[in-house]
């Protein structure tokens, strides 16, 4: 009898496209910000930092949402590292340009993740505002948001 030893695919993937590390969050149905997503985002930033070919990081969400907030499957359970503030701090301190391409919902931790980057770009300010991302919020002196 064969034993299945396959490792589940990560909900965060990254690939180098030219000088840009494309980081895709794909955690259906809404790209919830669970522990595997947080670990994947942290790993992608570490990869960017250690790779001289990477000049910028572009974070996108697969499907209809950027990151729709906390993963309700983790509510009531002990927190697992890394915590979201650690991931956001890592994004903010990254020596490479970090861009969050926001579309659909970016709620709670999803909005926080977007603000952890150097630049947040949404497809429609009004659309994001109606879903909880209120734009033009600054993290230190380096966060810029263009409508």
Tab-separated table of C-alpha atoms in Angstrom:
chain	number	residue	atom	x	y	z
A	1	UNK	CA	0.000	0.000	0.000
A	2	UNK	CA	1.385	3.408	-0.993
A	3	UNK	CA	1.598	6.149	1.606
A	4	UNK	CA	0.773	9.656	0.450
A	5	UNK	CA	3.650	11.890	1.520
A	6	UNK	CA	2.772	14.819	-0.703
A	7	UNK	CA	3.278	18.205	0.889
A	8	UNK	CA	0.230	20.434	0.467
A	9	UNK	CA	0.762	23.348	-1.881
A	10	UNK	CA	1.399	26.693	-0.245
A	11	UNK	CA	-1.349	29.297	-0.559
A	12	UNK	CA	1.406	31.810	-1.397
A	13	UNK	CA	3.612	31.357	-4.433
A	14	UNK	CA	6.309	33.553	-5.875
A	15	UNK	CA	8.080	33.704	-9.204
A	16	UNK	CA	10.627	36.068	-10.664
A	17	UNK	CA	9.377	37.977	-13.699
A	18	UNK	CA	12.215	40.089	-14.970
A	19	UNK	CA	13.315	42.106	-11.935
A	20	UNK	CA	9.984	41.773	-10.111
A	21	UNK	CA	9.135	38.996	-7.669
A	22	UNK	CA	5.448	38.288	-8.272
A	23	UNK	CA	3.868	37.027	-5.019
A	24	UNK	CA	0.400	35.519	-5.398
A	25	UNK	CA	-1.923	34.772	-2.475
A	26	UNK	CA	-4.296	31.969	-3.487
A	27	UNK	CA	-6.259	30.806	-0.454
A	28	UNK	CA	-9.852	30.233	-1.625
A	29	UNK	CA	-12.540	31.233	-1.227
A	30	UNK	CA	-11.553	34.753	-0.077
A	31	UNK	CA	-7.755	34.663	0.409
A	32	UNK	CA	-8.117	34.612	4.187
A	33	UNK	CA	-4.994	35.598	6.105
A	34	UNK	CA	-4.280	32.309	7.870
A	35	UNK	CA	-0.980	31.105	9.268
A	36	UNK	CA	0.122	29.533	5.965
A	37	UNK	CA	-0.519	32.812	4.135
A	38	UNK	CA	1.414	34.784	6.763
A	39	UNK	CA	4.305	32.314	6.559
A	40	UNK	CA	4.208	32.418	2.772
A	41	UNK	CA	4.304	36.215	2.672
A	42	UNK	CA	7.208	36.295	5.138
A	43	UNK	CA	9.087	33.677	3.096
A	44	UNK	CA	8.524	35.612	-0.122
A	45	UNK	CA	9.922	38.807	1.428
A	46	UNK	CA	12.934	36.866	2.735
A	47	UNK	CA	13.459	35.438	-0.751
A	48	UNK	CA	13.335	38.920	-2.268
A	49	UNK	CA	15.838	40.252	0.266
A	50	UNK	CA	18.309	37.449	-0.417
A	51	UNK	CA	18.051	37.566	-4.223
A	52	UNK	CA	20.065	40.312	-5.949
A	53	UNK	CA	18.040	39.825	-9.152
A	54	UNK	CA	14.890	41.078	-7.376
A	55	UNK	CA	14.396	44.835	-7.444
A	56	UNK	CA	10.713	44.922	-6.471
A	57	UNK	CA	8.012	42.725	-4.965
A	58	UNK	CA	4.458	42.769	-6.320
A	59	UNK	CA	1.841	41.157	-4.058
A	60	UNK	CA	-1.460	40.164	-5.681
A	61	UNK	CA	-4.471	38.116	-4.681
A	62	UNK	CA	-5.790	35.345	-6.902
A	63	UNK	CA	-9.497	35.292	-7.590
A	64	UNK	CA	-11.898	38.051	-6.585
A	65	UNK	CA	-10.070	39.439	-3.522
A	66	UNK	CA	-6.712	40.755	-2.444
A	67	UNK	CA	-6.761	39.448	1.149
A	68	UNK	CA	-10.162	39.474	2.820
A	69	UNK	CA	-8.987	39.484	6.425
A	70	UNK	CA	-8.484	36.950	9.198
A	71	UNK	CA	-9.084	33.259	8.680
A	72	UNK	CA	-12.129	32.400	10.798
A	73	UNK	CA	-10.924	28.779	10.992
A	74	UNK	CA	-8.210	30.037	13.365
A	75	UNK	CA	-10.567	31.854	15.756
A	76	UNK	CA	-10.440	30.447	19.282
A	77	UNK	CA	-7.160	28.604	18.639
A	78	UNK	CA	-3.735	29.499	20.006
A	79	UNK	CA	-2.001	31.986	17.692
A	80	UNK	CA	0.737	30.598	15.475
A	81	UNK	CA	3.726	32.629	14.310
A	82	UNK	CA	4.356	34.772	12.529
A	83	UNK	CA	1.799	37.297	13.739
A	84	UNK	CA	0.514	39.756	11.156
A	85	UNK	CA	2.345	42.743	12.702
A	86	UNK	CA	5.616	40.810	12.272
A	87	UNK	CA	4.855	40.160	8.598
A	88	UNK	CA	3.892	43.804	8.000
A	89	UNK	CA	7.040	45.007	9.782
A	90	UNK	CA	9.127	42.720	7.572
A	91	UNK	CA	7.443	44.133	4.461
A	92	UNK	CA	8.037	47.701	5.690
A	93	UNK	CA	11.710	47.061	6.417
A	94	UNK	CA	12.390	45.242	3.147
A	95	UNK	CA	15.183	46.885	1.169
A	96	UNK	CA	13.290	46.155	-2.054
A	97	UNK	CA	10.246	48.075	-3.241
A	98	UNK	CA	7.079	46.257	-2.057
A	99	UNK	CA	3.873	46.941	-3.985
A	100	UNK	CA	0.409	45.658	-3.007
A	101	UNK	CA	-1.962	45.467	-5.989
A	102	UNK	CA	-5.352	45.609	-4.284
A	103	UNK	CA	-8.552	44.420	-5.903
A	104	UNK	CA	-11.830	43.280	-4.400
A	105	UNK	CA	-11.906	42.991	-0.625
A	106	UNK	CA	-8.959	44.101	1.497
A	107	UNK	CA	-10.444	43.914	4.984
A	108	UNK	CA	-8.835	43.921	8.421
A	109	UNK	CA	-5.521	42.127	8.102
A	110	UNK	CA	-5.790	42.341	4.318
A	111	UNK	CA	-5.799	46.133	4.506
A	112	UNK	CA	-2.976	45.939	7.037
A	113	UNK	CA	-0.972	43.739	4.678
A	114	UNK	CA	-1.500	46.216	1.874
A	115	UNK	CA	-0.307	49.045	4.092
A	116	UNK	CA	2.821	47.060	4.972
A	117	UNK	CA	4.101	47.615	1.451
A	118	UNK	CA	5.762	50.745	0.130
A	119	UNK	CA	2.978	51.369	-2.381
A	120	UNK	CA	-0.660	50.279	-2.431
A	121	UNK	CA	-2.504	50.554	-5.712
A	122	UNK	CA	-6.199	49.803	-6.003
A	123	UNK	CA	-8.328	49.396	-9.078
A	124	UNK	CA	-10.988	51.745	-7.706
A	125	UNK	CA	-10.829	53.874	-4.586
A	126	UNK	CA	-14.612	53.964	-4.210
A	127	UNK	CA	-14.855	50.188	-4.614
A	128	UNK	CA	-12.189	49.616	-1.960
A	129	UNK	CA	-13.763	52.158	0.382
A	130	UNK	CA	-17.080	50.348	0.247
A	131	UNK	CA	-15.335	47.112	1.225
A	132	UNK	CA	-13.454	48.505	4.207
A	133	UNK	CA	-10.161	49.775	2.786
A	134	UNK	CA	-10.204	53.518	3.350
A	135	UNK	CA	-7.065	54.457	1.389
A	136	UNK	CA	-4.633	57.299	1.947
A	137	UNK	CA	-3.519	55.957	5.306
A	138	UNK	CA	0.169	56.264	6.028
A	139	UNK	CA	2.599	53.893	7.735
A	140	UNK	CA	5.576	56.027	8.674
A	141	UNK	CA	6.991	58.218	5.952
A	142	UNK	CA	7.402	55.668	3.221
A	143	UNK	CA	3.822	54.550	2.474
A	144	UNK	CA	2.245	56.130	-0.558
A	145	UNK	CA	-1.239	55.479	-1.950
A	146	UNK	CA	-2.316	56.613	-5.384
A	147	UNK	CA	-5.926	56.615	-6.547
